[in-house]
Coordinates of C-alpha atoms in Angstrom, one line a residue:
M18 CA 129.5 184.7 103.5
H19 CA 132.5 182.9 101.8
L20 CA 132.3 182.3 98.1
N21 CA 134.6 180.2 96.0
P22 CA 136.2 181.9 92.9
E23 CA 133.5 180.7 90.5
Q24 CA 130.7 181.6 92.8
K25 CA 132.2 185.0 93.3
K26 CA 132.4 185.6 89.5
A27 CA 128.7 184.7 89.2
A28 CA 127.7 186.9 92.1
E29 CA 129.5 189.9 90.7
Q30 CA 128.2 189.5 87.1
I31 CA 125.4 192.0 87.0
E32 CA 125.1 193.2 83.4
G33 CA 124.1 191.3 80.3
R34 CA 122.9 187.8 79.6
V35 CA 124.5 185.3 82.0
L36 CA 124.2 181.5 82.2
V37 CA 125.3 179.9 85.4
L38 CA 125.6 176.1 85.2
A39 CA 125.2 175.1 88.8
G40 CA 126.0 171.4 89.4
A41 CA 124.2 169.4 92.1
G42 CA 125.2 170.7 95.6
S43 CA 127.2 173.6 94.3
G44 CA 125.6 176.3 96.3
K45 CA 123.5 178.0 93.6
T46 CA 121.0 179.6 96.1
R47 CA 123.9 181.1 98.0
V48 CA 125.1 182.7 94.7
I49 CA 121.7 184.1 93.8
I50 CA 121.4 185.7 97.3
Q51 CA 124.9 187.0 97.3
R52 CA 124.4 188.5 93.8
M53 CA 121.3 190.4 95.0
L54 CA 123.2 191.7 98.1
Y55 CA 126.1 192.8 95.8
M56 CA 123.7 194.6 93.5
I57 CA 122.0 196.5 96.4
Q58 CA 124.9 197.1 98.8
I59 CA 127.8 197.5 96.4
K60 CA 126.3 198.7 93.2
N61 CA 123.5 200.7 94.8
I62 CA 120.9 199.2 92.6
A63 CA 117.4 199.8 93.9
P64 CA 115.8 196.6 95.4
T65 CA 112.6 197.4 93.4
A66 CA 114.6 196.9 90.2
I67 CA 115.3 193.3 90.9
L68 CA 113.0 190.4 89.9
G69 CA 113.7 186.8 90.9
L70 CA 111.6 184.0 89.5
T71 CA 111.5 180.4 90.5
F72 CA 109.2 177.4 90.4
T73 CA 107.9 176.8 94.0
N74 CA 106.6 179.0 96.7
K75 CA 108.9 177.1 99.1
A76 CA 112.0 178.1 97.1
A77 CA 110.8 181.7 96.7
K78 CA 110.1 182.0 100.5
E79 CA 113.5 180.5 101.4
M80 CA 115.3 183.0 99.2
Q81 CA 113.2 185.9 100.6
E82 CA 114.1 184.8 104.2
R83 CA 117.8 184.4 103.5
L84 CA 117.9 187.8 101.8
K85 CA 116.1 189.4 104.6
K86 CA 118.5 187.9 107.2
E87 CA 121.4 189.6 105.4
L88 CA 119.7 192.8 104.2
G89 CA 116.8 193.5 106.6
K90 CA 113.7 195.4 105.6
P91 CA 114.9 196.4 102.1
A92 CA 114.7 192.7 101.1
D93 CA 110.9 193.1 101.1
Q94 CA 111.2 195.4 98.0
V95 CA 112.9 192.7 95.9
F96 CA 110.2 190.9 93.9
L97 CA 110.9 187.2 94.6
S98 CA 108.1 184.8 93.4
T99 CA 107.1 182.0 91.3
F100 CA 106.3 182.5 87.6
H101 CA 102.6 182.1 88.4
S102 CA 102.5 184.6 91.3
F103 CA 104.3 187.1 89.1
C104 CA 101.7 186.7 86.3
V105 CA 98.8 187.1 88.8
S106 CA 100.3 190.5 89.9
V107 CA 100.6 191.6 86.3
L108 CA 97.1 190.5 85.3
R109 CA 95.5 192.0 88.4
A110 CA 96.7 195.4 87.2
D111 CA 96.1 195.2 83.5
I112 CA 94.0 192.2 82.4
C113 CA 91.1 194.6 81.7
R114 CA 92.9 195.3 78.4
L115 CA 92.1 191.7 77.4
G116 CA 88.4 191.8 78.2
Y117 CA 88.5 190.4 81.8
T118 CA 88.0 192.2 85.1
K119 CA 90.6 192.5 87.8
K120 CA 88.5 190.3 90.1
F121 CA 89.0 187.2 87.9
S122 CA 88.9 183.8 89.6
L123 CA 91.6 181.2 89.5
Y124 CA 90.5 177.6 88.7
D125 CA 92.6 174.7 90.0
E126 CA 93.0 171.3 88.3
K127 CA 89.9 169.9 89.8
D128 CA 87.8 172.9 88.7
I129 CA 89.1 172.5 85.2
Q130 CA 88.6 168.7 85.3
R131 CA 84.9 169.1 86.2
L132 CA 84.5 171.8 83.6
V133 CA 86.1 169.7 80.8
K134 CA 83.9 166.7 81.8
N135 CA 80.8 168.8 81.5
I136 CA 81.9 170.3 78.2
V137 CA 82.5 166.8 76.7
K138 CA 78.9 165.9 77.7
E139 CA 77.4 169.1 76.3
L140 CA 79.2 168.6 73.0
A141 CA 78.2 164.9 72.9
L142 CA 81.7 164.1 71.6
E143 CA 82.3 160.6 70.3
T144 CA 85.8 160.2 71.7
T145 CA 87.6 157.3 73.3
L146 CA 89.7 159.7 75.3
S147 CA 89.1 160.0 79.0
T148 CA 88.8 163.4 80.7
Q149 CA 92.3 163.0 82.1
E150 CA 93.7 162.2 78.7
I151 CA 92.0 165.3 77.2
L152 CA 93.5 167.4 80.1
Q153 CA 97.0 166.0 79.5
D154 CA 96.7 166.6 75.7
M155 CA 95.5 170.1 76.4
Q156 CA 98.2 170.9 78.9
E157 CA 101.0 169.6 76.6
S158 CA 99.7 171.6 73.7
R159 CA 99.5 174.8 75.8
T160 CA 102.9 174.5 77.5
K161 CA 104.7 173.6 74.3
G162 CA 102.8 176.1 72.2
K163 CA 101.4 173.4 69.9
N164 CA 98.0 172.6 68.5
P165 CA 95.9 169.9 70.2
S166 CA 96.4 166.4 68.8
S167 CA 92.9 166.0 67.5
P168 CA 89.9 168.1 66.4
E169 CA 87.9 166.7 69.4
V170 CA 90.4 168.1 71.9
K171 CA 90.5 171.4 70.0
Q172 CA 86.8 171.6 70.3
V173 CA 87.0 171.1 74.1
V174 CA 89.9 173.6 74.4
D175 CA 87.9 176.3 72.4
R176 CA 84.8 175.7 74.5
L177 CA 86.8 175.8 77.7
F178 CA 88.3 179.2 76.9
L179 CA 84.8 180.5 76.1
A180 CA 83.6 179.2 79.4
L181 CA 86.5 180.6 81.3
R182 CA 86.0 184.0 79.7
A183 CA 82.3 183.8 80.6
Y184 CA 83.1 183.0 84.2
N185 CA 85.9 185.6 84.3
A186 CA 88.3 182.9 85.3
L187 CA 91.7 181.6 84.5
D188 CA 93.6 178.4 85.1
F189 CA 97.3 178.2 85.9
D190 CA 98.5 177.6 82.4
H191 CA 96.2 180.4 81.3
L192 CA 98.0 182.9 83.6
L193 CA 101.3 182.5 81.7
E194 CA 99.6 182.6 78.3
M195 CA 97.6 185.7 79.1
T196 CA 100.5 187.5 80.5
C197 CA 102.5 186.9 77.3
Q198 CA 99.5 187.9 75.3
L199 CA 99.1 191.1 77.3
F200 CA 102.8 192.1 76.8
E201 CA 102.7 191.3 73.0
M202 CA 99.4 193.1 72.3
H203 CA 100.1 196.1 74.5
P204 CA 103.8 197.2 74.2
A205 CA 103.3 200.1 76.7
V206 CA 102.4 197.6 79.5
L207 CA 105.4 195.5 78.6
E208 CA 107.7 198.5 78.7
K209 CA 106.3 199.4 82.1
Y210 CA 107.6 196.1 83.5
Q211 CA 110.8 196.2 81.6
D212 CA 111.7 199.6 83.1
R213 CA 110.6 198.5 86.6
F214 CA 112.5 195.2 86.5
R215 CA 115.9 196.0 84.9
Y216 CA 117.6 193.0 86.5
I217 CA 116.0 189.6 86.2
S218 CA 117.2 186.3 87.6
I219 CA 115.6 182.8 87.0
D220 CA 116.3 179.8 89.2
E221 CA 116.0 176.2 87.9
Y222 CA 116.1 177.5 84.3
Q223 CA 116.3 173.9 82.9
D224 CA 112.7 173.4 84.1
T225 CA 111.2 176.3 82.0
N226 CA 108.6 175.5 79.3
P227 CA 108.3 177.4 76.0
V228 CA 105.7 179.8 77.5
Q229 CA 108.0 180.7 80.4
F230 CA 110.9 181.1 78.0
R231 CA 108.8 183.5 76.0
L232 CA 107.8 185.5 79.1
A233 CA 111.5 185.8 80.2
E234 CA 112.6 186.9 76.8
L235 CA 109.9 189.6 76.6
L236 CA 110.8 191.0 80.0
A237 CA 114.6 191.1 79.4
K238 CA 114.4 192.3 75.8
K239 CA 114.9 196.0 76.5
H240 CA 117.8 196.0 79.0
R241 CA 119.2 192.5 78.4
N242 CA 120.1 191.8 82.0
L243 CA 119.0 188.2 82.3
F244 CA 120.7 186.0 84.8
V245 CA 119.7 182.3 84.6
V246 CA 120.8 179.5 86.9
G247 CA 120.3 175.9 86.3
D248 CA 121.7 172.4 85.5
D249 CA 120.8 170.6 82.3
D250 CA 122.0 167.4 84.0
Q251 CA 119.1 167.7 86.4
S252 CA 116.4 168.3 83.7
I253 CA 113.9 165.6 84.6
Y254 CA 110.5 167.2 84.0
G255 CA 110.1 166.7 80.3
F256 CA 106.8 165.0 81.0
R257 CA 105.4 168.2 82.5
G258 CA 106.4 170.3 79.5
A259 CA 109.8 171.5 80.6
D260 CA 112.1 172.0 77.6
M261 CA 115.8 171.4 78.3
Q262 CA 116.7 173.1 75.0
N263 CA 116.0 176.4 76.7
I264 CA 119.1 176.1 78.8
L265 CA 121.2 174.3 76.1
R266 CA 120.5 177.0 73.5
F267 CA 120.4 180.0 75.9
S268 CA 122.2 182.9 74.2
Y269 CA 124.6 184.2 76.8
D270 CA 127.3 186.9 77.0
R271 CA 129.0 185.1 79.9
L272 CA 129.0 181.4 80.9
I273 CA 130.0 180.4 84.4
K274 CA 130.2 176.8 85.7
L275 CA 129.8 176.0 89.4
E276 CA 131.4 172.5 89.7
Q277 CA 132.7 172.4 93.3
N278 CA 130.3 170.3 95.3
Y279 CA 129.6 170.9 99.0
R280 CA 127.4 167.9 99.6
S281 CA 128.8 164.6 98.6
I282 CA 132.0 162.5 99.2
P283 CA 134.4 161.8 96.3
H284 CA 133.2 158.3 95.2
I285 CA 129.6 159.5 95.0
L286 CA 130.7 162.4 92.7
D287 CA 132.9 160.1 90.6
A288 CA 129.9 157.8 90.0
A289 CA 127.7 160.7 89.2
N290 CA 130.2 162.3 86.8
Q291 CA 131.0 159.0 84.9
L292 CA 127.3 158.2 84.6
I293 CA 126.1 161.6 83.2
D294 CA 129.1 161.9 80.9
K295 CA 127.4 159.3 78.7
N296 CA 124.7 161.8 77.8
Q297 CA 125.4 163.6 74.6
D298 CA 122.9 166.5 74.9
R299 CA 124.5 168.5 77.7
H300 CA 126.9 171.2 78.8
K301 CA 130.1 169.5 79.8
K302 CA 130.9 169.9 83.5
T303 CA 132.6 167.8 86.2
L304 CA 131.7 167.9 89.9
W305 CA 134.5 167.8 92.5
C306 CA 134.9 168.2 96.2
D307 CA 137.7 168.6 98.7
K308 CA 136.4 166.0 101.2
K309 CA 138.8 163.2 102.2
D310 CA 136.2 160.5 103.0
T311 CA 137.1 157.4 100.9
S312 CA 133.9 155.4 101.6
K313 CA 132.6 153.6 98.6
I314 CA 129.1 153.1 97.3
S315 CA 127.5 149.9 98.5
I316 CA 125.7 147.8 95.9
F317 CA 123.9 144.5 96.2
H318 CA 121.7 142.1 94.1
A319 CA 118.9 140.5 96.1
P320 CA 117.1 137.3 95.1
S321 CA 113.7 138.9 95.4
E322 CA 112.1 142.3 96.1
E323 CA 111.2 141.1 99.6
K324 CA 114.8 140.2 100.3
E325 CA 115.9 143.5 98.8
A326 CA 113.6 145.4 101.3
E327 CA 114.8 143.3 104.2
A328 CA 118.5 144.0 103.4
I329 CA 117.9 147.7 103.0
V330 CA 116.2 147.7 106.5
E331 CA 119.2 145.8 108.0
R332 CA 121.6 148.3 106.6
L333 CA 119.4 151.2 107.7
L334 CA 119.3 150.0 111.3
R335 CA 123.1 149.6 111.3
L336 CA 123.4 153.3 110.3
I337 CA 121.1 154.1 113.3
T338 CA 122.6 151.8 115.9
Q339 CA 126.3 151.8 114.9
R340 CA 126.9 155.2 113.2
G341 CA 124.5 157.3 115.2
Y342 CA 122.3 158.4 112.3
A343 CA 118.8 159.7 112.9
F344 CA 115.9 158.4 110.9
K345 CA 115.4 161.8 109.3
D346 CA 119.0 161.6 107.9
I347 CA 117.9 158.7 105.6
G348 CA 116.1 158.8 102.3
I349 CA 114.9 155.8 100.3
L350 CA 114.3 156.6 96.7
Y351 CA 112.7 154.7 93.8
R352 CA 111.7 155.3 90.2
S353 CA 108.0 154.6 90.7
N354 CA 105.6 154.8 93.7
I355 CA 104.6 151.2 93.2
L356 CA 108.0 150.1 94.4
A357 CA 107.3 151.6 97.8
R358 CA 104.9 148.8 98.8
T359 CA 107.5 146.2 99.7
I360 CA 109.9 148.6 101.5
E361 CA 106.9 150.0 103.5
K362 CA 106.0 146.5 104.7
A363 CA 109.7 145.8 105.7
L364 CA 109.9 149.1 107.6
L365 CA 106.7 148.3 109.5
S366 CA 107.8 144.8 110.4
A367 CA 111.3 145.8 111.6
R368 CA 112.1 145.2 115.3
Y369 CA 115.1 146.9 116.8
W370 CA 116.6 148.1 120.1
K371 CA 116.9 151.9 120.6
K372 CA 117.7 153.6 123.9
G373 CA 117.4 150.3 125.8
A374 CA 114.0 149.4 124.5
L375 CA 112.7 147.1 121.9
H376 CA 110.7 148.9 119.1
Q377 CA 108.4 147.6 116.4
G378 CA 108.3 149.5 113.1
I379 CA 110.6 152.1 111.7
P380 CA 108.9 155.5 111.5
Y381 CA 108.7 156.8 107.9
E382 CA 106.9 159.3 105.6
V383 CA 105.9 158.9 102.0
F384 CA 106.5 161.9 99.8
G385 CA 105.3 162.6 96.3
G386 CA 102.8 159.8 96.3
L387 CA 100.2 158.1 98.5
S388 CA 101.3 155.3 100.8
F389 CA 100.0 151.9 99.6
S390 CA 97.0 151.7 101.9
E391 CA 95.8 155.2 100.9
R392 CA 95.4 154.4 97.2
A393 CA 91.8 154.2 96.0
E394 CA 91.8 150.6 94.9
I395 CA 93.5 149.4 98.1
K396 CA 90.9 151.4 100.1
D397 CA 88.2 149.6 98.2
L398 CA 89.6 146.2 99.0
S399 CA 90.1 147.1 102.6
A400 CA 86.5 148.4 102.8
Y401 CA 85.2 145.1 101.4
L402 CA 87.2 143.1 103.9
K403 CA 86.1 145.4 106.8
A404 CA 82.4 145.1 105.8
L405 CA 82.7 141.3 105.4
V406 CA 84.2 141.1 108.9
N407 CA 81.9 143.7 110.4
P408 CA 78.7 144.4 108.3
N409 CA 77.8 147.2 110.7
D410 CA 80.7 149.2 109.4
Q411 CA 78.5 151.7 107.5
E412 CA 81.3 153.8 106.1
S413 CA 82.9 150.8 104.5
L414 CA 79.6 149.7 103.1
L415 CA 78.8 153.1 101.6
R416 CA 82.3 153.1 99.9
I417 CA 81.9 149.8 98.2
I418 CA 78.1 149.3 97.7
N419 CA 78.4 150.7 94.1
V420 CA 81.9 149.5 93.2
P421 CA 81.4 148.3 90.5
R422 CA 78.2 150.2 89.7
K423 CA 75.0 148.4 90.5
G424 CA 72.4 151.0 89.5
I425 CA 72.0 152.1 93.1
S426 CA 71.5 155.9 93.0
A427 CA 72.9 158.4 95.5
P428 CA 69.3 159.5 96.5
T429 CA 68.5 155.8 97.3
L430 CA 71.5 155.5 99.5
D431 CA 70.8 158.9 101.1
T432 CA 67.2 157.7 101.9
L433 CA 68.4 154.4 103.4
T434 CA 71.2 156.0 105.4
K435 CA 68.8 158.6 106.8
K436 CA 66.4 155.8 107.9
A437 CA 69.2 153.8 109.4
R438 CA 70.3 156.9 111.4
Q439 CA 66.7 157.6 112.5
T440 CA 65.7 154.1 113.5
G441 CA 69.0 152.9 114.9
V442 CA 68.9 149.9 112.5
S443 CA 72.2 149.1 110.7
L444 CA 72.4 150.0 107.1
Y445 CA 73.3 146.4 106.2
S446 CA 70.1 145.2 108.0
L447 CA 68.1 147.5 105.8
F448 CA 69.9 146.0 102.8
T449 CA 68.9 142.5 103.9
H450 CA 65.2 143.5 104.1
I451 CA 65.2 145.8 101.1
D452 CA 61.8 144.6 99.7
Q453 CA 60.2 146.5 102.6
E454 CA 61.7 149.8 101.5
E455 CA 60.1 152.2 99.1
I456 CA 62.9 152.6 96.5
S457 CA 63.2 152.0 92.8
S458 CA 63.1 148.4 91.5
R459 CA 66.5 149.0 89.9
G460 CA 67.9 150.0 93.3
K461 CA 66.3 147.0 95.0
N462 CA 67.7 144.6 92.5
G463 CA 71.2 146.0 92.8
I464 CA 71.1 145.8 96.6
K465 CA 69.7 142.2 96.5
S466 CA 72.5 141.1 94.2
F467 CA 75.0 142.7 96.5
V468 CA 73.6 141.1 99.6
S469 CA 73.4 137.6 98.0
L470 CA 77.1 137.7 96.9
F471 CA 78.1 139.3 100.2
E472 CA 76.5 136.5 102.3
E473 CA 78.0 133.8 100.2
T474 CA 81.4 135.4 100.6
K475 CA 81.0 135.7 104.4
Q476 CA 80.1 132.0 104.5
R477 CA 83.2 131.1 102.4
L478 CA 85.4 133.1 104.8
Q479 CA 84.4 130.9 107.6
N480 CA 87.2 128.6 106.3
K481 CA 90.8 129.2 105.6
P482 CA 92.7 130.1 103.5
Y483 CA 91.1 133.5 102.9
F484 CA 93.2 134.3 99.8
P485 CA 91.3 132.1 97.3
T486 CA 87.9 133.5 98.6
L487 CA 89.0 137.1 98.1
S488 CA 90.3 136.3 94.6
W489 CA 87.0 134.6 93.8
F490 CA 85.0 137.5 95.2
L491 CA 86.9 140.1 93.0
E492 CA 86.2 138.0 90.0
E493 CA 82.5 137.7 90.9
I494 CA 82.1 141.5 91.2
D495 CA 84.3 142.0 88.2
Y496 CA 86.4 144.6 90.1
K497 CA 88.7 144.8 87.1
R498 CA 85.8 146.3 85.1
A499 CA 85.4 148.9 87.9
I500 CA 88.9 150.0 87.4
E501 CA 88.5 150.1 83.6
E502 CA 85.4 152.3 84.0
E503 CA 87.2 154.6 86.3
V504 CA 90.3 155.2 84.2
K505 CA 90.7 154.9 80.4
S506 CA 94.5 154.9 80.3
E507 CA 95.7 151.4 79.9
K508 CA 98.9 152.3 81.7
M509 CA 96.9 153.5 84.8
Q510 CA 94.6 150.4 84.6
R511 CA 97.7 148.2 84.7
F512 CA 99.1 150.2 87.6
K513 CA 95.9 149.9 89.6
W514 CA 95.5 146.2 88.9
E515 CA 99.1 145.6 89.9
N516 CA 98.2 147.2 93.2
V517 CA 95.2 144.9 93.6
E518 CA 97.4 141.9 92.9
A519 CA 100.0 143.1 95.4
F520 CA 97.2 143.4 98.0
L521 CA 96.2 139.8 97.3
A522 CA 99.8 138.6 97.5
S523 CA 100.2 140.4 100.9
L524 CA 97.1 138.5 102.2
E525 CA 98.5 135.2 101.0
A526 CA 101.9 135.9 102.6
F527 CA 100.2 137.0 105.8
E528 CA 98.3 133.7 106.0
Q529 CA 101.5 131.7 105.4
D530 CA 103.4 133.7 108.1
H531 CA 100.6 133.9 110.6
P532 CA 98.5 130.6 110.3
D533 CA 96.9 131.1 113.7
Q534 CA 95.6 134.6 113.0
G535 CA 92.3 135.7 111.4
L536 CA 91.1 138.1 108.7
E537 CA 90.6 140.9 111.3
D538 CA 94.3 140.6 112.2
F539 CA 95.3 141.1 108.6
I540 CA 93.0 144.1 108.3
S541 CA 94.6 145.6 111.5
A542 CA 98.2 144.9 110.2
S543 CA 97.3 146.5 106.8
S544 CA 95.9 149.6 108.4
L545 CA 99.2 150.4 110.1
T546 CA 100.6 151.7 106.9
K547 CA 98.3 154.8 107.2
T548 CA 100.3 156.1 110.1
P549 CA 103.2 157.6 108.2
L550 CA 100.9 160.0 106.3
H551 CA 99.9 161.8 109.4
R552 CA 103.4 162.5 110.7
K553 CA 104.8 166.0 110.6
Q554 CA 107.6 166.5 108.1
D555 CA 110.1 167.7 110.7
E556 CA 109.7 164.5 112.8
D557 CA 112.4 161.9 113.0
T558 CA 111.2 159.7 110.2
V559 CA 112.8 157.9 107.2
K560 CA 111.8 159.6 104.0
L561 CA 110.4 157.6 101.1
M562 CA 110.0 159.2 97.7
T563 CA 110.5 159.0 93.9
F564 CA 113.6 160.3 92.2
H565 CA 111.4 163.1 90.8
S566 CA 110.2 164.1 94.3
A567 CA 113.8 164.1 95.7
K568 CA 115.1 166.8 93.4
G569 CA 116.4 169.7 95.4
L570 CA 116.7 167.6 98.6
E571 CA 119.7 165.9 100.3
F572 CA 120.2 163.1 102.8
T573 CA 123.2 162.0 104.8
A574 CA 122.4 158.5 103.7
C575 CA 120.5 157.4 100.6
F576 CA 119.1 154.0 99.4
L577 CA 118.2 153.7 95.7
L578 CA 116.2 150.6 95.2
G579 CA 114.7 148.8 92.2
L580 CA 117.6 149.6 89.9
E581 CA 116.6 147.2 87.1
D582 CA 116.0 147.5 83.4
H583 CA 112.4 148.3 82.5
I584 CA 112.2 150.3 85.8
L585 CA 115.3 152.5 85.3
P586 CA 115.5 153.2 82.5
H587 CA 111.7 152.9 82.3
E588 CA 110.3 150.5 79.7
K589 CA 108.7 153.4 77.8
S590 CA 112.1 155.1 77.3
Q591 CA 113.4 151.8 76.0
E592 CA 110.6 151.6 73.5
E593 CA 111.6 155.1 72.3
K594 CA 115.3 154.5 72.6
N595 CA 115.6 157.7 74.6
Y596 CA 117.7 157.1 77.7
E597 CA 119.1 160.5 78.4
E598 CA 116.3 161.8 80.7
E599 CA 116.3 158.5 82.6
R600 CA 120.0 158.7 83.0
R601 CA 119.6 162.3 84.4
L602 CA 117.0 160.9 86.8
F603 CA 119.5 158.4 88.1
Y604 CA 122.1 161.2 88.4
V605 CA 119.6 163.2 90.5
G606 CA 119.1 160.2 92.8
I607 CA 122.9 159.6 93.2
T608 CA 123.6 163.2 94.0
R609 CA 121.1 163.4 96.8
A610 CA 123.5 161.4 99.1
K611 CA 126.1 163.1 101.3
Q612 CA 128.0 160.4 103.0
Y613 CA 126.4 157.0 102.4
L614 CA 124.9 155.6 99.2
C615 CA 123.5 152.1 98.7
L616 CA 122.3 150.9 95.3
S617 CA 120.1 147.8 95.1
M618 CA 118.2 145.6 92.7
A619 CA 116.2 142.3 92.8
K620 CA 116.6 139.2 90.6
E621 CA 112.9 138.7 90.7
R622 CA 110.0 141.1 91.1
A623 CA 106.2 140.9 90.9
K624 CA 104.8 142.3 87.6
M625 CA 101.2 141.9 86.4
G626 CA 100.6 139.4 89.2
K627 CA 103.5 137.2 88.3
K628 CA 107.1 136.9 89.5
V629 CA 109.4 137.8 86.6
R630 CA 113.2 137.7 86.3
C631 CA 114.9 141.1 86.3
N632 CA 118.1 142.3 84.8
P633 CA 120.3 145.0 86.5
S634 CA 119.8 148.5 85.1
R635 CA 122.2 149.1 82.2
F636 CA 123.1 152.4 84.0
L637 CA 124.8 150.4 86.7
F638 CA 127.4 149.2 84.2
E639 CA 128.3 152.9 83.5
L640 CA 129.5 153.5 87.0
P641 CA 133.2 153.4 87.9
K642 CA 134.0 150.0 89.4
N643 CA 136.5 151.4 91.8
S644 CA 133.8 153.5 93.4
L645 CA 131.6 150.5 94.2
S646 CA 131.7 148.0 97.1
I647 CA 129.8 144.9 96.0
E648 CA 128.1 143.3 99.0
S649 CA 126.0 140.3 99.8
H650 CA 122.3 141.2 100.0
Q651 CA 122.3 139.8 103.6
L652 CA 125.1 142.1 104.9

């Protein structure tokens, strides 16, 4: 396998503490694999002496497969895994020293969430924090090695640890903490692993948190052979506890920069370099390539988010029909999942000729977030409409009968559902004759109230337009309160209510565009957005995802939409006057593109139910003008 001079230096640097700064698309995985091959085949180092740590099972598996392809069976003796998998193997062998048994259970996020919820109830804590906010506080304090932010959260954390010990269970953060604790309290155990793994490599080092940093330093302390690869310019997971200072302050014997890019064309790299150079807190490096393609980055400013989406789809179809791209070659990226709604609608509405036939709808997949129709609040609204159109739709009725809560207990619903199933009478019919049923008076009153409003709404829906009736209905049931009861975070409440308003807006637009169609037609059209979630990842589909989800991926063509202030950089970063991570996020987005890159923004976008004027992202003015081709949004 051919290596450039800097890659070769890195692959042959075996001893000591080595920092490899691997720019986007610079072939870092190739270097890691070649270094392991060099150690085993040239330096005669035993495969069992090599430990490779990364962050995802997918990355670990890919490295194992690539190493095996080159090395054969001895590759199985190299320990390549995630941090968490490595810690499980250590603890299975020696956790008994900490008072657990080797048959400990692993609790996932939902297990911990339920446990924390019960603990809060048991302690009868008077706190305004939601379970999710307590969990976030707890995770941040653990990953950053800090104390919880309040005495209440500390009480929950202490009780949680007692419960986990009683259940002989660990959660994922606990795995890392307990492994460090084991090594620090029992030096003989640490030395056993230090002598076994004399050569340690860590991928994506910029994403390590303080506990992972501590673990790596403990393992490498005796022999000092620590090889870390990463890119501080792609450090975008601070919100998960990653600490970029780990790579900025790494104490190295040798520094190697991989700056030759094998992915992107020159103008894309020029834009990325000039953008990221505005950051102060970074290792200086400059990406370059030997490609001759002189294509510039397309950029346009659309009058509205709907026109922005339509213009993206027009350009996308030209790539398919005129340049021979496949749908799977194309990625559409955005700062926040809520921005996917409009582009999803445009993709579904697109009509185009392909292979001599007229097609409706561009196939796509949503990654790193639910498609619009799969979000809980949109499912609620869809269920209301389905039940209003067809009261015999029992599943929709059961979903929304207690949203918001009406005092109808689960046993009551179970009783009525069972009777409906046994008698063949619809559940809604039982609701309309609820006085005949032997259930609690509270449950009867709740169902009567529901039926009364439901019948009035059905009557109103006999006349168009539907939009005012649905708006009135949501006010009558106080759906906003249901959202506030479900989530305590004001940010998440706003996000969910914005989705509700977007759904209402889509109904209003549908009525204007299709005056001769009914509510059932709108429901059918809305349901189409479920299709992409069921597609296989290797199918020929356009990929939709956030900048965060796109890290590590590449596309022949990329569209970056919604490039406006308050979106990128996000309004929270503007409040804190901290733009560097947001700039790194934009840098990650730009460097996903190989041959074609299109940047777009809208002059007007829906926010909190209103159309607001938008300004272009300040980051756009940091790009080199000679790398941009300014276009009409209609091109």
